[in-house]
């Protein structure tokens, strides 16, 4: 399906006690992401574009809280995730090429251990979906791109759960 399909299949959906003790629970975030994916199956309309943008913004806001909690569990991710958090609002107005280069591919971020990457994408993919929903052309192709972004975020959420154990 997507490049992360194998990753999703390989990751357990379990949640560790230590992460739970830190207050890190991704269940609400995952539920919102699944609703957004389901909503991409409708016909493209300006109302749907607004709805998907709002849903994406809610995921971005949730991801800010999640990243702050991941920093507590994985302090080696501090600089990387703090730089991602600092760019969160700016990402919502960036063009797709800039988001891809600087945040999907880490061009504007410092080096970090691999376990930090998945948490970062809990913010980057929904921000990208917001940009797509607000784009000049909101059509079936844009809907498919938004769906792909959020399908990927679901995979990253599962990996993040596993990494924070």
PDB file of C-alpha atoms in Angstrom:
ATOM      1  CA  UNK A   1       0.000   0.000   0.000  1.00  0.00           C
ATOM      2  CA  UNK A   2       2.397   2.706   1.160  1.00  0.00           C
ATOM      3  CA  UNK A   3       6.079   2.635   1.922  1.00  0.00           C
ATOM      4  CA  UNK A   4       5.237   2.236   5.599  1.00  0.00           C
ATOM      5  CA  UNK A   5       2.811  -0.664   5.176  1.00  0.00           C
ATOM      6  CA  UNK A   6       5.444  -3.227   6.102  1.00  0.00           C
ATOM      7  CA  UNK A   7       6.446  -1.065   9.031  1.00  0.00           C
ATOM      8  CA  UNK A   8       2.880  -0.969  10.322  1.00  0.00           C
ATOM      9  CA  UNK A   9       2.585  -4.728  10.047  1.00  0.00           C
ATOM     10  CA  UNK A  10       5.802  -5.215  11.971  1.00  0.00           C
ATOM     11  CA  UNK A  11       4.976  -2.902  14.870  1.00  0.00           C
ATOM     12  CA  UNK A  12       3.037  -4.018  17.902  1.00  0.00           C
ATOM     13  CA  UNK A  13       0.100  -1.873  18.930  1.00  0.00           C
ATOM     14  CA  UNK A  14       1.014  -2.268  22.599  1.00  0.00           C
ATOM     15  CA  UNK A  15       1.664   0.613  24.940  1.00  0.00           C
ATOM     16  CA  UNK A  16       4.306   0.565  27.643  1.00  0.00           C
ATOM     17  CA  UNK A  17       3.682   1.320  31.286  1.00  0.00           C
ATOM     18  CA  UNK A  18       6.615   3.756  31.432  1.00  0.00           C
ATOM     19  CA  UNK A  19       5.237   5.779  28.528  1.00  0.00           C
ATOM     20  CA  UNK A  20       1.763   5.685  30.056  1.00  0.00           C
ATOM     21  CA  UNK A  21       3.233   6.932  33.328  1.00  0.00           C
ATOM     22  CA  UNK A  22       4.669   9.867  31.376  1.00  0.00           C
ATOM     23  CA  UNK A  23       1.160  10.707  30.161  1.00  0.00           C
ATOM     24  CA  UNK A  24       1.903   9.739  26.567  1.00  0.00           C
ATOM     25  CA  UNK A  25      -1.196   8.230  25.000  1.00  0.00           C
ATOM     26  CA  UNK A  26      -1.624   8.382  21.259  1.00  0.00           C
ATOM     27  CA  UNK A  27      -5.090   6.799  21.124  1.00  0.00           C
ATOM     28  CA  UNK A  28      -6.958  10.106  20.699  1.00  0.00           C
ATOM     29  CA  UNK A  29      -4.518  11.277  18.052  1.00  0.00           C
ATOM     30  CA  UNK A  30      -4.852   7.994  16.158  1.00  0.00           C
ATOM     31  CA  UNK A  31      -8.654   8.138  16.347  1.00  0.00           C
ATOM     32  CA  UNK A  32      -8.679  11.674  14.906  1.00  0.00           C
ATOM     33  CA  UNK A  33      -6.296  10.629  12.129  1.00  0.00           C
ATOM     34  CA  UNK A  34      -8.547   7.707  11.192  1.00  0.00           C
ATOM     35  CA  UNK A  35     -11.565  10.020  10.944  1.00  0.00           C
ATOM     36  CA  UNK A  36      -9.596  12.351   8.698  1.00  0.00           C
ATOM     37  CA  UNK A  37      -8.616   9.440   6.428  1.00  0.00           C
ATOM     38  CA  UNK A  38     -12.261   8.352   6.191  1.00  0.00           C
ATOM     39  CA  UNK A  39     -13.303  11.898   5.318  1.00  0.00           C
ATOM     40  CA  UNK A  40     -10.936  11.948   2.332  1.00  0.00           C
ATOM     41  CA  UNK A  41     -13.241   9.466   0.595  1.00  0.00           C
ATOM     42  CA  UNK A  42     -15.837  12.177  -0.106  1.00  0.00           C
ATOM     43  CA  UNK A  43     -16.064  14.314  -3.212  1.00  0.00           C
ATOM     44  CA  UNK A  44     -13.856  17.421  -3.147  1.00  0.00           C
ATOM     45  CA  UNK A  45     -15.741  20.576  -2.190  1.00  0.00           C
ATOM     46  CA  UNK A  46     -14.667  23.844  -0.547  1.00  0.00           C
ATOM     47  CA  UNK A  47     -16.488  22.725   2.604  1.00  0.00           C
ATOM     48  CA  UNK A  48     -14.555  19.461   2.679  1.00  0.00           C
ATOM     49  CA  UNK A  49     -11.286  21.343   2.152  1.00  0.00           C
ATOM     50  CA  UNK A  50     -12.087  23.500   5.196  1.00  0.00           C
ATOM     51  CA  UNK A  51     -13.086  20.456   7.248  1.00  0.00           C
ATOM     52  CA  UNK A  52      -9.879  18.566   6.399  1.00  0.00           C
ATOM     53  CA  UNK A  53      -7.766  21.632   7.134  1.00  0.00           C
ATOM     54  CA  UNK A  54      -9.421  21.940  10.568  1.00  0.00           C
ATOM     55  CA  UNK A  55      -8.887  18.235  11.264  1.00  0.00           C
ATOM     56  CA  UNK A  56      -5.249  18.556  10.213  1.00  0.00           C
ATOM     57  CA  UNK A  57      -4.817  21.570  12.496  1.00  0.00           C
ATOM     58  CA  UNK A  58      -6.231  19.560  15.405  1.00  0.00           C
ATOM     59  CA  UNK A  59      -3.648  16.831  14.716  1.00  0.00           C
ATOM     60  CA  UNK A  60      -0.870  19.433  14.572  1.00  0.00           C
ATOM     61  CA  UNK A  61      -1.965  20.806  17.954  1.00  0.00           C
ATOM     62  CA  UNK A  62      -2.139  17.302  19.452  1.00  0.00           C
ATOM     63  CA  UNK A  63       1.261  16.464  17.997  1.00  0.00           C
ATOM     64  CA  UNK A  64       2.837  19.438  19.771  1.00  0.00           C
ATOM     65  CA  UNK A  65       1.792  17.937  23.095  1.00  0.00           C
ATOM     66  CA  UNK A  66       2.930  14.464  22.043  1.00  0.00           C
ATOM     67  CA  UNK A  67       6.367  15.704  20.953  1.00  0.00           C
ATOM     68  CA  UNK A  68       6.823  17.485  24.277  1.00  0.00           C
ATOM     69  CA  UNK A  69       6.065  14.201  26.041  1.00  0.00           C
ATOM     70  CA  UNK A  70       8.389  12.206  23.770  1.00  0.00           C
ATOM     71  CA  UNK A  71      11.200  14.584  24.747  1.00  0.00           C
ATOM     72  CA  UNK A  72      10.631  13.576  28.393  1.00  0.00           C
ATOM     73  CA  UNK A  73      10.830   9.861  27.528  1.00  0.00           C
ATOM     74  CA  UNK A  74      13.619  10.193  24.920  1.00  0.00           C
ATOM     75  CA  UNK A  75      15.838  13.154  25.896  1.00  0.00           C
ATOM     76  CA  UNK A  76      18.199  12.333  23.009  1.00  0.00           C
ATOM     77  CA  UNK A  77      15.440  13.724  20.749  1.00  0.00           C
ATOM     78  CA  UNK A  78      15.280  17.102  22.503  1.00  0.00           C
ATOM     79  CA  UNK A  79      17.083  19.326  19.994  1.00  0.00           C
ATOM     80  CA  UNK A  80      15.542  17.617  16.966  1.00  0.00           C
ATOM     81  CA  UNK A  81      11.982  17.723  18.265  1.00  0.00           C
ATOM     82  CA  UNK A  82      12.307  21.241  19.700  1.00  0.00           C
ATOM     83  CA  UNK A  83      13.417  22.507  16.268  1.00  0.00           C
ATOM     84  CA  UNK A  84      10.417  20.717  14.743  1.00  0.00           C
ATOM     85  CA  UNK A  85       8.099  22.268  17.329  1.00  0.00           C
ATOM     86  CA  UNK A  86       9.569  25.722  16.692  1.00  0.00           C
ATOM     87  CA  UNK A  87       8.664  25.395  12.998  1.00  0.00           C
ATOM     88  CA  UNK A  88       5.168  23.966  13.533  1.00  0.00           C
ATOM     89  CA  UNK A  89       3.185  27.119  12.830  1.00  0.00           C
ATOM     90  CA  UNK A  90       5.433  28.167   9.940  1.00  0.00           C
ATOM     91  CA  UNK A  91       4.966  24.764   8.284  1.00  0.00           C
ATOM     92  CA  UNK A  92       1.267  25.531   7.900  1.00  0.00           C
ATOM     93  CA  UNK A  93       2.070  28.264   5.379  1.00  0.00           C
ATOM     94  CA  UNK A  94       5.087  26.738   3.631  1.00  0.00           C
ATOM     95  CA  UNK A  95       4.969  25.422   0.108  1.00  0.00           C
ATOM     96  CA  UNK A  96       5.033  21.654  -0.285  1.00  0.00           C
ATOM     97  CA  UNK A  97       8.591  21.567  -1.659  1.00  0.00           C
ATOM     98  CA  UNK A  98       9.933  23.414   1.386  1.00  0.00           C
ATOM     99  CA  UNK A  99       8.131  21.141   3.847  1.00  0.00           C
ATOM    100  CA  UNK A 100       9.409  18.099   1.971  1.00  0.00           C
ATOM    101  CA  UNK A 101      13.028  19.284   1.863  1.00  0.00           C
ATOM    102  CA  UNK A 102      13.276  20.840   5.315  1.00  0.00           C
ATOM    103  CA  UNK A 103      11.050  18.623   7.455  1.00  0.00           C
ATOM    104  CA  UNK A 104      10.121  15.375   5.704  1.00  0.00           C
ATOM    105  CA  UNK A 105      13.758  14.943   4.649  1.00  0.00           C
ATOM    106  CA  UNK A 106      15.181  16.790   7.683  1.00  0.00           C
ATOM    107  CA  UNK A 107      17.074  19.462   5.725  1.00  0.00           C
ATOM    108  CA  UNK A 108      16.381  22.124   8.374  1.00  0.00           C
ATOM    109  CA  UNK A 109      16.773  19.796  11.342  1.00  0.00           C
ATOM    110  CA  UNK A 110      19.836  18.630  13.271  1.00  0.00           C
ATOM    111  CA  UNK A 111      20.995  15.025  13.178  1.00  0.00           C
ATOM    112  CA  UNK A 112      19.167  12.787  15.612  1.00  0.00           C
ATOM    113  CA  UNK A 113      18.827   9.107  16.462  1.00  0.00           C
ATOM    114  CA  UNK A 114      16.386   7.184  14.279  1.00  0.00           C
ATOM    115  CA  UNK A 115      13.873   6.797  17.077  1.00  0.00           C
ATOM    116  CA  UNK A 116      13.225  10.553  16.970  1.00  0.00           C
ATOM    117  CA  UNK A 117      12.200  10.576  13.311  1.00  0.00           C
ATOM    118  CA  UNK A 118       8.800   8.953  13.752  1.00  0.00           C
ATOM    119  CA  UNK A 119       7.670  11.337  16.477  1.00  0.00           C
ATOM    120  CA  UNK A 120       8.649  14.326  14.300  1.00  0.00           C
ATOM    121  CA  UNK A 121       6.422  13.055  11.530  1.00  0.00           C
ATOM    122  CA  UNK A 122       3.394  13.134  13.840  1.00  0.00           C
ATOM    123  CA  UNK A 123       3.579  16.888  13.273  1.00  0.00           C
ATOM    124  CA  UNK A 124       4.994  17.119   9.742  1.00  0.00           C
ATOM    125  CA  UNK A 125       2.439  14.923   7.950  1.00  0.00           C
ATOM    126  CA  UNK A 126      -0.666  16.675   9.338  1.00  0.00           C
ATOM    127  CA  UNK A 127       0.930  20.060   8.613  1.00  0.00           C
ATOM    128  CA  UNK A 128       1.437  18.902   5.033  1.00  0.00           C
ATOM    129  CA  UNK A 129      -2.197  17.785   4.883  1.00  0.00           C
ATOM    130  CA  UNK A 130      -3.300  21.256   6.019  1.00  0.00           C
ATOM    131  CA  UNK A 131      -1.234  22.876   3.260  1.00  0.00           C
ATOM    132  CA  UNK A 132      -2.754  20.493   0.714  1.00  0.00           C
ATOM    133  CA  UNK A 133      -6.304  21.208   1.923  1.00  0.00           C
ATOM    134  CA  UNK A 134      -5.700  24.949   1.732  1.00  0.00           C
ATOM    135  CA  UNK A 135      -4.056  24.728  -1.673  1.00  0.00           C
ATOM    136  CA  UNK A 136      -5.269  26.491  -4.787  1.00  0.00           C
ATOM    137  CA  UNK A 137      -6.312  23.197  -6.333  1.00  0.00           C
ATOM    138  CA  UNK A 138      -8.456  21.015  -4.114  1.00  0.00           C
ATOM    139  CA  UNK A 139      -9.421  18.040  -6.238  1.00  0.00           C
ATOM    140  CA  UNK A 140      -9.360  14.248  -6.096  1.00  0.00           C
ATOM    141  CA  UNK A 141      -5.572  14.274  -6.437  1.00  0.00           C
ATOM    142  CA  UNK A 142      -5.254  16.591  -3.440  1.00  0.00           C
ATOM    143  CA  UNK A 143      -7.625  14.339  -1.478  1.00  0.00           C
ATOM    144  CA  UNK A 144      -5.492  11.294  -2.304  1.00  0.00           C
ATOM    145  CA  UNK A 145      -2.354  13.147  -1.226  1.00  0.00           C
ATOM    146  CA  UNK A 146      -3.996  14.124   2.067  1.00  0.00           C
ATOM    147  CA  UNK A 147      -5.097  10.533   2.605  1.00  0.00           C
ATOM    148  CA  UNK A 148      -1.534   9.336   1.940  1.00  0.00           C
ATOM    149  CA  UNK A 149      -0.080  11.854   4.409  1.00  0.00           C
ATOM    150  CA  UNK A 150      -2.414  10.734   7.170  1.00  0.00           C
ATOM    151  CA  UNK A 151      -1.984   7.015   6.398  1.00  0.00           C
ATOM    152  CA  UNK A 152       1.740   7.618   6.887  1.00  0.00           C
ATOM    153  CA  UNK A 153       1.116   9.464  10.137  1.00  0.00           C
ATOM    154  CA  UNK A 154      -0.806   6.435  11.413  1.00  0.00           C
ATOM    155  CA  UNK A 155       2.253   4.278  10.729  1.00  0.00           C
ATOM    156  CA  UNK A 156       4.518   6.786  12.476  1.00  0.00           C
ATOM    157  CA  UNK A 157       2.167   6.852  15.475  1.00  0.00           C
ATOM    158  CA  UNK A 158       2.420   3.092  15.859  1.00  0.00           C
ATOM    159  CA  UNK A 159       6.203   3.193  15.616  1.00  0.00           C
ATOM    160  CA  UNK A 160       6.335   6.078  18.102  1.00  0.00           C
ATOM    161  CA  UNK A 161       4.323   3.997  20.566  1.00  0.00           C
ATOM    162  CA  UNK A 162       6.813   1.142  20.188  1.00  0.00           C
ATOM    163  CA  UNK A 163       9.880   3.401  20.433  1.00  0.00           C
ATOM    164  CA  UNK A 164       8.827   5.061  23.692  1.00  0.00           C
ATOM    165  CA  UNK A 165       8.661   1.816  25.620  1.00  0.00           C
TER     166      UNK A 165
END
